[in-house]
Tab-separated table of C-alpha atoms in Angstrom:
chain	number	residue	atom	x	y	z
A	24	UNK	CA	-2.874	-9.386	88.924
A	25	UNK	CA	-0.648	-7.164	86.847
A	26	UNK	CA	-2.192	-3.751	86.168
A	27	UNK	CA	-2.595	-2.387	82.701
A	28	UNK	CA	0.412	-0.129	81.994
A	29	UNK	CA	-0.231	3.587	82.408
A	30	UNK	CA	0.519	5.869	79.467
A	31	UNK	CA	2.926	8.637	80.405
A	32	UNK	CA	4.050	11.516	78.165
A	33	UNK	CA	7.656	11.055	77.011
A	34	UNK	CA	10.407	13.195	78.528
A	35	UNK	CA	14.063	13.671	77.747
A	36	UNK	CA	15.065	11.300	80.555
A	37	UNK	CA	12.132	8.924	80.578
A	38	UNK	CA	11.114	6.885	77.537
A	39	UNK	CA	7.465	6.522	76.634
A	40	UNK	CA	7.553	2.869	77.710
A	41	UNK	CA	10.224	0.337	78.440
A	42	UNK	CA	10.278	-2.383	75.831
A	43	UNK	CA	12.729	-4.918	74.477
A	44	UNK	CA	11.797	-4.468	70.822
A	45	UNK	CA	15.350	-3.517	69.878
A	46	UNK	CA	16.670	-6.915	70.926
A	47	UNK	CA	13.618	-8.994	69.989
A	48	UNK	CA	15.292	-10.179	66.798
A	49	UNK	CA	18.101	-11.661	68.909
A	50	UNK	CA	15.708	-13.808	70.967
A	51	UNK	CA	15.167	-17.445	70.059
A	52	UNK	CA	11.588	-17.976	68.822
A	53	UNK	CA	9.363	-20.592	70.425
A	54	UNK	CA	6.442	-22.061	68.495
A	55	UNK	CA	3.875	-23.665	70.790
A	56	UNK	CA	1.886	-26.485	69.211
A	57	UNK	CA	-1.429	-27.397	70.838
A	58	UNK	CA	-4.144	-29.849	69.882
A	59	UNK	CA	-5.928	-32.914	71.137
A	60	UNK	CA	-4.225	-36.272	71.392
A	61	UNK	CA	-4.431	-37.890	67.976
A	62	UNK	CA	-4.803	-34.623	66.059
A	63	UNK	CA	-1.397	-35.174	64.498
A	64	UNK	CA	1.031	-33.038	66.526
A	65	UNK	CA	3.802	-35.611	66.542
A	66	UNK	CA	3.308	-36.207	62.824
A	67	UNK	CA	3.603	-32.449	62.309
A	68	UNK	CA	6.843	-32.300	64.294
A	69	UNK	CA	8.253	-35.220	62.331
A	70	UNK	CA	7.210	-33.576	59.071
A	71	UNK	CA	8.918	-30.309	60.019
A	72	UNK	CA	12.129	-32.050	61.020
A	73	UNK	CA	12.241	-34.401	58.036
A	74	UNK	CA	11.090	-32.199	55.182
A	75	UNK	CA	13.348	-29.187	55.620
A	76	UNK	CA	17.048	-28.458	55.951
A	77	UNK	CA	16.947	-24.673	56.244
A	78	UNK	CA	16.040	-24.626	59.953
A	79	UNK	CA	17.894	-26.168	62.861
A	80	UNK	CA	15.101	-26.860	65.318
A	81	UNK	CA	15.119	-28.023	68.906
A	82	UNK	CA	12.024	-29.962	69.966
A	83	UNK	CA	10.668	-29.839	73.495
A	84	UNK	CA	8.180	-32.655	73.674
A	85	UNK	CA	5.625	-33.162	76.397
A	86	UNK	CA	3.145	-35.989	76.141
A	87	UNK	CA	0.483	-36.378	78.823
A	88	UNK	CA	1.287	-39.317	81.040
A	89	UNK	CA	4.225	-40.837	82.853
A	90	UNK	CA	6.002	-42.135	79.757
A	91	UNK	CA	6.916	-40.068	76.719
A	92	UNK	CA	5.413	-42.505	74.259
A	93	UNK	CA	6.329	-40.426	71.208
A	94	UNK	CA	10.107	-40.446	71.756
A	95	UNK	CA	10.680	-43.090	69.140
A	96	UNK	CA	8.515	-41.370	66.553
A	97	UNK	CA	10.224	-38.019	66.924
A	98	UNK	CA	13.795	-39.082	67.691
A	99	UNK	CA	14.372	-40.714	64.327
A	100	UNK	CA	13.923	-37.305	62.699
A	101	UNK	CA	16.610	-35.557	64.727
A	102	UNK	CA	20.220	-35.213	63.685
A	103	UNK	CA	21.414	-36.445	67.062
A	104	UNK	CA	19.604	-38.122	69.985
A	105	UNK	CA	20.874	-35.513	72.441
A	106	UNK	CA	18.900	-32.841	70.575
A	107	UNK	CA	15.692	-34.392	71.929
A	108	UNK	CA	14.667	-32.978	75.300
A	109	UNK	CA	11.675	-34.685	76.853
A	110	UNK	CA	9.627	-33.510	79.810
A	111	UNK	CA	7.456	-36.436	80.783
A	112	UNK	CA	5.998	-35.654	84.215
A	113	UNK	CA	2.648	-34.015	83.455
A	114	UNK	CA	0.932	-31.049	81.864
A	115	UNK	CA	2.891	-28.023	80.698
A	116	UNK	CA	0.148	-25.794	81.977
A	117	UNK	CA	0.703	-26.555	85.649
A	118	UNK	CA	3.131	-29.016	87.166
A	119	UNK	CA	5.714	-28.792	84.391
A	120	UNK	CA	6.147	-25.025	84.588
A	121	UNK	CA	9.229	-25.401	86.773
A	122	UNK	CA	10.657	-28.018	84.439
A	123	UNK	CA	10.045	-25.790	81.424
A	124	UNK	CA	12.045	-22.977	83.021
A	125	UNK	CA	14.846	-25.350	83.995
A	126	UNK	CA	14.954	-26.982	80.571
A	127	UNK	CA	14.976	-23.700	78.665
A	128	UNK	CA	17.522	-22.359	81.157
A	129	UNK	CA	19.815	-25.291	80.390
A	130	UNK	CA	19.355	-24.598	76.690
A	131	UNK	CA	20.146	-20.889	76.968
A	132	UNK	CA	23.882	-21.306	76.353
A	133	UNK	CA	23.136	-23.375	73.242
A	134	UNK	CA	20.061	-21.543	72.019
A	135	UNK	CA	21.876	-19.726	69.224
A	136	UNK	CA	22.649	-23.134	67.733
A	137	UNK	CA	18.939	-23.340	66.938
A	138	UNK	CA	16.805	-21.248	64.589
A	139	UNK	CA	13.646	-22.135	66.480
A	140	UNK	CA	12.253	-24.168	69.343
A	141	UNK	CA	9.118	-26.248	68.982
A	142	UNK	CA	7.222	-26.915	72.192
A	143	UNK	CA	4.768	-29.733	71.597
A	144	UNK	CA	2.243	-29.645	74.428
A	145	UNK	CA	0.000	-32.323	75.784
A	146	UNK	CA	-3.464	-32.594	74.309
A	147	UNK	CA	-4.958	-31.093	77.465
A	148	UNK	CA	-2.604	-28.108	77.865
A	149	UNK	CA	-3.720	-24.496	78.035
A	150	UNK	CA	-0.921	-22.391	76.467
A	151	UNK	CA	-1.488	-19.354	78.718
A	152	UNK	CA	0.901	-20.478	81.503
A	153	UNK	CA	3.611	-21.135	78.902
A	154	UNK	CA	3.225	-17.622	77.508
A	155	UNK	CA	3.178	-16.171	81.026
A	156	UNK	CA	6.349	-18.036	81.992
A	157	UNK	CA	8.330	-17.008	78.907
A	158	UNK	CA	7.260	-13.364	79.148
A	159	UNK	CA	7.621	-12.784	82.894
A	160	UNK	CA	10.553	-14.927	83.985
A	161	UNK	CA	13.700	-12.817	83.345
A	162	UNK	CA	15.759	-15.905	82.520
A	163	UNK	CA	13.249	-16.722	79.817
A	164	UNK	CA	12.435	-13.262	78.429
A	165	UNK	CA	16.143	-12.424	78.100
A	166	UNK	CA	16.639	-15.397	75.792
A	167	UNK	CA	13.331	-16.380	74.205
A	168	UNK	CA	10.130	-15.030	72.712
A	169	UNK	CA	6.855	-16.686	71.723
A	170	UNK	CA	6.763	-16.766	67.913
A	171	UNK	CA	3.283	-18.210	67.495
A	172	UNK	CA	0.673	-20.519	68.985
A	173	UNK	CA	-0.332	-23.166	66.472
A	174	UNK	CA	-3.420	-25.285	67.086
A	175	UNK	CA	-3.574	-28.554	65.188
A	176	UNK	CA	-7.212	-29.573	64.724
A	177	UNK	CA	-8.522	-32.923	63.538
A	178	UNK	CA	-11.062	-31.965	60.881
A	179	UNK	CA	-12.982	-35.198	61.317
A	180	UNK	CA	-13.355	-35.128	65.106
A	181	UNK	CA	-13.033	-31.467	66.109
A	182	UNK	CA	-16.799	-30.834	66.095
A	183	UNK	CA	-17.276	-33.476	68.771
A	184	UNK	CA	-14.497	-31.953	70.885
A	185	UNK	CA	-15.966	-28.447	70.538
A	186	UNK	CA	-19.385	-29.737	71.607
A	187	UNK	CA	-18.070	-31.526	74.672
A	188	UNK	CA	-19.834	-30.435	77.864
A	189	UNK	CA	-17.734	-30.083	80.987
A	190	UNK	CA	-19.345	-31.260	84.249
A	191	UNK	CA	-18.799	-27.908	85.957
A	192	UNK	CA	-19.946	-25.858	82.968
A	193	UNK	CA	-16.440	-24.564	82.210
A	194	UNK	CA	-15.000	-24.126	78.711
A	195	UNK	CA	-13.665	-27.337	77.193
A	196	UNK	CA	-10.038	-27.629	76.106
A	197	UNK	CA	-10.767	-27.680	72.357
A	198	UNK	CA	-12.537	-24.306	72.503
A	199	UNK	CA	-9.666	-22.850	74.510
A	200	UNK	CA	-7.046	-24.130	72.074
A	201	UNK	CA	-8.857	-22.625	69.076
A	202	UNK	CA	-9.371	-19.345	70.946
A	203	UNK	CA	-5.680	-18.963	71.820
A	204	UNK	CA	-4.303	-19.812	68.377
A	205	UNK	CA	-2.563	-17.521	65.902
A	206	UNK	CA	-2.636	-20.332	63.330
A	207	UNK	CA	-5.093	-23.225	63.053
A	208	UNK	CA	-3.875	-26.213	61.064
A	209	UNK	CA	-7.044	-27.954	59.937
A	210	UNK	CA	-5.653	-31.434	59.535
A	211	UNK	CA	-7.070	-34.571	57.879
A	212	UNK	CA	-9.219	-32.522	55.461
A	213	UNK	CA	-9.136	-35.510	53.105
A	214	UNK	CA	-11.307	-37.467	55.546
A	215	UNK	CA	-14.353	-35.163	55.371
A	216	UNK	CA	-16.675	-33.874	52.661
A	217	UNK	CA	-16.416	-30.349	51.268
A	218	UNK	CA	-19.663	-29.458	53.061
A	219	UNK	CA	-18.412	-30.755	56.423
A	220	UNK	CA	-15.158	-28.830	56.024
A	221	UNK	CA	-16.922	-25.588	55.085
A	222	UNK	CA	-19.248	-25.910	58.081
A	223	UNK	CA	-16.325	-26.458	60.450
A	224	UNK	CA	-14.309	-23.556	59.036
A	225	UNK	CA	-17.295	-21.248	59.484
A	226	UNK	CA	-17.549	-22.343	63.103
A	227	UNK	CA	-13.834	-21.753	63.668
A	228	UNK	CA	-14.180	-18.228	62.282
A	229	UNK	CA	-16.933	-17.558	64.823
A	230	UNK	CA	-14.728	-18.694	67.693
A	231	UNK	CA	-11.514	-17.047	66.435
A	232	UNK	CA	-11.771	-15.178	63.144
A	233	UNK	CA	-8.368	-13.594	63.688
A	234	UNK	CA	-6.448	-16.867	63.374
A	235	UNK	CA	-5.174	-18.021	59.988
A	236	UNK	CA	-6.713	-21.371	58.985
A	237	UNK	CA	-4.380	-23.612	56.968
A	238	UNK	CA	-5.739	-26.844	55.511
A	239	UNK	CA	-3.465	-29.873	55.748
A	240	UNK	CA	-3.399	-33.586	55.068
A	241	UNK	CA	-1.265	-35.831	57.267
A	242	UNK	CA	-0.021	-32.681	59.071
A	243	UNK	CA	1.958	-31.566	56.026
A	244	UNK	CA	1.824	-27.810	56.518
A	245	UNK	CA	3.796	-25.295	54.425
A	246	UNK	CA	6.595	-24.361	56.821
A	247	UNK	CA	6.846	-20.783	55.627
A	248	UNK	CA	3.299	-20.222	56.916
A	249	UNK	CA	3.897	-21.443	60.471
A	250	UNK	CA	7.525	-20.782	61.437
A	251	UNK	CA	9.453	-17.568	61.975
A	252	UNK	CA	6.531	-15.222	61.281
A	253	UNK	CA	6.412	-13.561	64.723
A	254	UNK	CA	2.637	-14.006	64.732
A	255	UNK	CA	2.511	-13.632	68.504
A	256	UNK	CA	3.386	-9.989	68.229
A	257	UNK	CA	1.766	-6.797	69.458
A	258	UNK	CA	1.818	-5.381	65.929
A	259	UNK	CA	-0.006	-8.329	64.360
A	260	UNK	CA	-3.252	-6.349	64.656
A	261	UNK	CA	-1.893	-3.945	62.030
A	262	UNK	CA	-2.122	-6.641	59.354
A	263	UNK	CA	-5.650	-7.854	60.064
A	264	UNK	CA	-8.265	-7.645	57.343
A	265	UNK	CA	-10.356	-4.494	58.023
A	266	UNK	CA	-13.496	-6.579	57.502
A	267	UNK	CA	-12.671	-8.505	60.682
A	268	UNK	CA	-13.825	-5.482	62.680
A	269	UNK	CA	-17.247	-5.252	61.050
A	270	UNK	CA	-20.206	-6.832	62.797
A	271	UNK	CA	-22.306	-7.553	59.721
A	272	UNK	CA	-21.785	-11.305	60.002
A	273	UNK	CA	-22.763	-11.243	63.654
A	274	UNK	CA	-26.028	-9.492	62.782
A	275	UNK	CA	-26.892	-12.226	60.301
A	276	UNK	CA	-25.936	-15.178	62.483
A	277	UNK	CA	-27.194	-15.817	65.981
A	278	UNK	CA	-23.990	-16.825	67.693
A	279	UNK	CA	-24.487	-19.695	70.123
A	280	UNK	CA	-20.787	-20.337	70.822
A	281	UNK	CA	-19.648	-19.959	74.417
A	282	UNK	CA	-16.333	-18.667	73.095
A	283	UNK	CA	-16.259	-16.101	70.331
A	284	UNK	CA	-14.150	-13.344	68.802
A	285	UNK	CA	-15.183	-9.701	68.652
A	286	UNK	CA	-13.514	-6.950	66.632
A	287	UNK	CA	-14.291	-3.279	67.361
A	288	UNK	CA	-13.091	-0.118	65.625
A	289	UNK	CA	-13.880	3.578	65.877
A	290	UNK	CA	-12.140	6.874	65.177
A	291	UNK	CA	-10.829	9.430	67.682
A	292	UNK	CA	-8.235	9.891	70.409
A	293	UNK	CA	-8.534	8.005	73.671
A	294	UNK	CA	-8.181	9.590	77.102
A	295	UNK	CA	-5.238	7.717	78.635
A	296	UNK	CA	-6.504	7.710	82.208
A	297	UNK	CA	-10.037	6.653	81.285
A	298	UNK	CA	-8.771	3.876	79.026
A	299	UNK	CA	-6.354	2.604	81.672
A	300	UNK	CA	-9.168	2.502	84.222
A	301	UNK	CA	-11.435	0.628	81.798
A	302	UNK	CA	-8.783	-2.002	81.032
A	303	UNK	CA	-7.821	-2.474	84.667
A	304	UNK	CA	-11.480	-2.979	85.616
A	305	UNK	CA	-12.046	-5.337	82.688
A	306	UNK	CA	-9.014	-7.456	83.529
A	307	UNK	CA	-9.861	-7.524	87.225
A	308	UNK	CA	-13.411	-8.711	86.544
A	309	UNK	CA	-13.056	-10.771	83.372
A	310	UNK	CA	-9.428	-11.917	83.022
A	311	UNK	CA	-10.341	-15.594	83.259
A	312	UNK	CA	-12.894	-15.174	80.443
A	313	UNK	CA	-10.554	-13.241	78.125
A	314	UNK	CA	-8.235	-15.610	76.285
A	315	UNK	CA	-6.690	-13.116	73.857
A	316	UNK	CA	-6.896	-9.310	73.610
A	317	UNK	CA	-5.235	-6.969	71.127
A	318	UNK	CA	-5.449	-3.277	70.429
A	319	UNK	CA	-4.300	-0.443	68.167
A	320	UNK	CA	-4.670	2.891	69.936
A	321	UNK	CA	-4.445	6.641	69.450
A	322	UNK	CA	-4.125	8.712	72.638
A	323	UNK	CA	-4.794	12.403	73.119
A	324	UNK	CA	-1.600	14.289	73.904
A	325	UNK	CA	0.762	11.629	72.556
A	326	UNK	CA	1.455	13.247	69.176
A	327	UNK	CA	1.936	10.830	66.292
A	328	UNK	CA	2.794	7.849	68.511
A	329	UNK	CA	0.711	4.809	67.608
A	330	UNK	CA	0.213	2.355	70.478
A	331	UNK	CA	-0.382	-1.394	70.356
A	332	UNK	CA	-1.050	-4.029	72.987
A	333	UNK	CA	-1.790	-7.706	73.235
A	334	UNK	CA	-2.720	-9.871	76.145
A	335	UNK	CA	-3.324	-13.423	77.288
A	336	UNK	CA	-5.758	-13.329	80.199
A	337	UNK	CA	-4.439	-10.585	82.531
A	338	UNK	CA	-0.882	-10.649	81.145
A	339	UNK	CA	-0.602	-7.552	78.906
A	340	UNK	CA	2.258	-6.311	76.712
A	341	UNK	CA	1.855	-2.663	75.755
A	342	UNK	CA	3.903	0.017	74.024
A	343	UNK	CA	4.454	2.188	70.936
A	344	UNK	CA	4.238	0.638	67.478
A	345	UNK	CA	7.349	0.664	65.340
A	346	UNK	CA	5.838	3.215	62.961
A	347	UNK	CA	3.891	6.336	64.022
A	348	UNK	CA	0.605	7.618	62.644
A	349	UNK	CA	1.204	9.071	59.188
A	350	UNK	CA	0.288	12.640	58.393
A	351	UNK	CA	-3.374	12.683	57.388
A	352	UNK	CA	-3.929	9.038	58.463
A	353	UNK	CA	-7.314	8.409	60.053
A	354	UNK	CA	-6.849	7.814	63.803
A	355	UNK	CA	-8.869	4.609	64.023
A	356	UNK	CA	-8.682	2.577	67.218
A	357	UNK	CA	-9.021	-1.187	66.791
A	358	UNK	CA	-9.662	-3.830	69.423
A	359	UNK	CA	-9.772	-7.629	69.395
A	360	UNK	CA	-11.361	-9.665	72.175
A	361	UNK	CA	-11.494	-13.475	72.119
A	362	UNK	CA	-13.202	-15.047	75.083
A	363	UNK	CA	-16.259	-16.321	76.891
A	364	UNK	CA	-19.645	-14.572	76.993
A	365	UNK	CA	-18.554	-11.404	75.202
A	366	UNK	CA	-21.061	-8.604	74.627
A	367	UNK	CA	-20.019	-6.539	71.604
A	368	UNK	CA	-22.447	-3.696	72.325
A	369	UNK	CA	-21.341	-3.405	75.956
A	370	UNK	CA	-17.635	-3.492	75.056
A	371	UNK	CA	-18.100	-0.927	72.281
A	372	UNK	CA	-20.040	1.421	74.553
A	373	UNK	CA	-17.456	1.192	77.331
A	374	UNK	CA	-14.544	1.751	74.970
A	375	UNK	CA	-16.139	4.739	73.259
A	376	UNK	CA	-16.693	6.301	76.673
A	377	UNK	CA	-12.889	6.410	76.891
A	378	UNK	CA	-12.637	8.888	74.000
A	379	UNK	CA	-11.095	12.226	74.909
A	380	UNK	CA	-13.614	15.063	75.045
A	381	UNK	CA	-12.571	18.704	75.053
A	382	UNK	CA	-13.250	20.370	78.385
A	383	UNK	CA	-13.386	17.090	80.363
A	384	UNK	CA	-10.492	15.854	82.498
C-alpha cells in the first residue's frame, strides 16, 4: 500500500511536493465510461463520434466476452477503420491491465493526433485499476491523464441493479460504478414517470451527491458537459456546492444504502503529522471500502499554501492547490468520502482531532 504523502516545509532546494501540474495540460485526457451492459454506452460513443466535428477522438472499446460484438456499431462512426482499437480478451479491471498499457503505449507516438481518448469499459468493470494504471505506470502518466469517470445509468433498470444482492455480501457493480463517477448520465429518462425519475435521482444523491447528474434520452448527452472538463482533478473539490458538506439531509433521512457519500467541513489548521497518521491508518484499515476521497486542507506552519488531495481506494494524489489562501479567507478544511459503511460522526471526530493545538507537538 502506498502511504499518504508527508507534508514537509518548503526549502530553497526542495519543493513543497513533486507534482506534474505544469505539464498536465500537455497530457492526453482519457474519459472512462462505465455502466451495465445495455445501459447505452455504445450508443453514447456513437453519438459522440457522429454528432461533433470539433474533437478528434480515439475509442478504446472493451466489451465483456471473447468477441467484440460492438465493433460494427462503433466502427461506422470513425473516420478510418484503423482508428478503432479493440481489446476483446476480458475485463479491463483485471486481465486486460497489461493490454491497456500496451495499447496506450502503442498510441503514445500518435496521441497528439487526438483531442481525447474514450475508454468504454465492460459492464462489469471497476474503474479503480484503470485509474491506478494510468497514474502509477510512468509510460502512462508521462502521456495521459484521467479526465473524468462517466457512469451511464439506465433510468428504467438501475434500481434493480442497485438492489442486487451479491452472494458473498460484497458491494454490487452498479453501486460501485455510481460511487466512482464524476458524472452520471441518467439515460432513457423518457421511459419512466417523473415520480420514478425523482425517486432514483434522490437515491443517486445519497450514494454519490458529488457527481453531476445529467439526464439523457438515447444517450444524447451535451458533449461540453462530459468531455475536456478535467473533472478527475484534485482541485474539483474547490467547485463543490457548500451545501454538499452539510448533514441536514442525513439527519432527516435514515440512510439504508451500503454505499454513501459524506461531506465534512470545519475551520482551523491541521497538524501535518497527526493528519498524515490518521490518513495512513484509515487507508490501511479501510482502503477497500473507500471508493473516492477528496480533501481541501490548511496546515499549521505552511503559510498561505492551500492543499488538495484526491484518492481512489489507497491511491492518493496530494499537493498544493494552484491558488493559495487569500488574505482574510476563512481556513475551512473540506473532506469528501464515498464508500461502504461510513460513519460521519466517527470520521468528523477523528479529523477534528488532527487540528493543531498550541502547546502540543
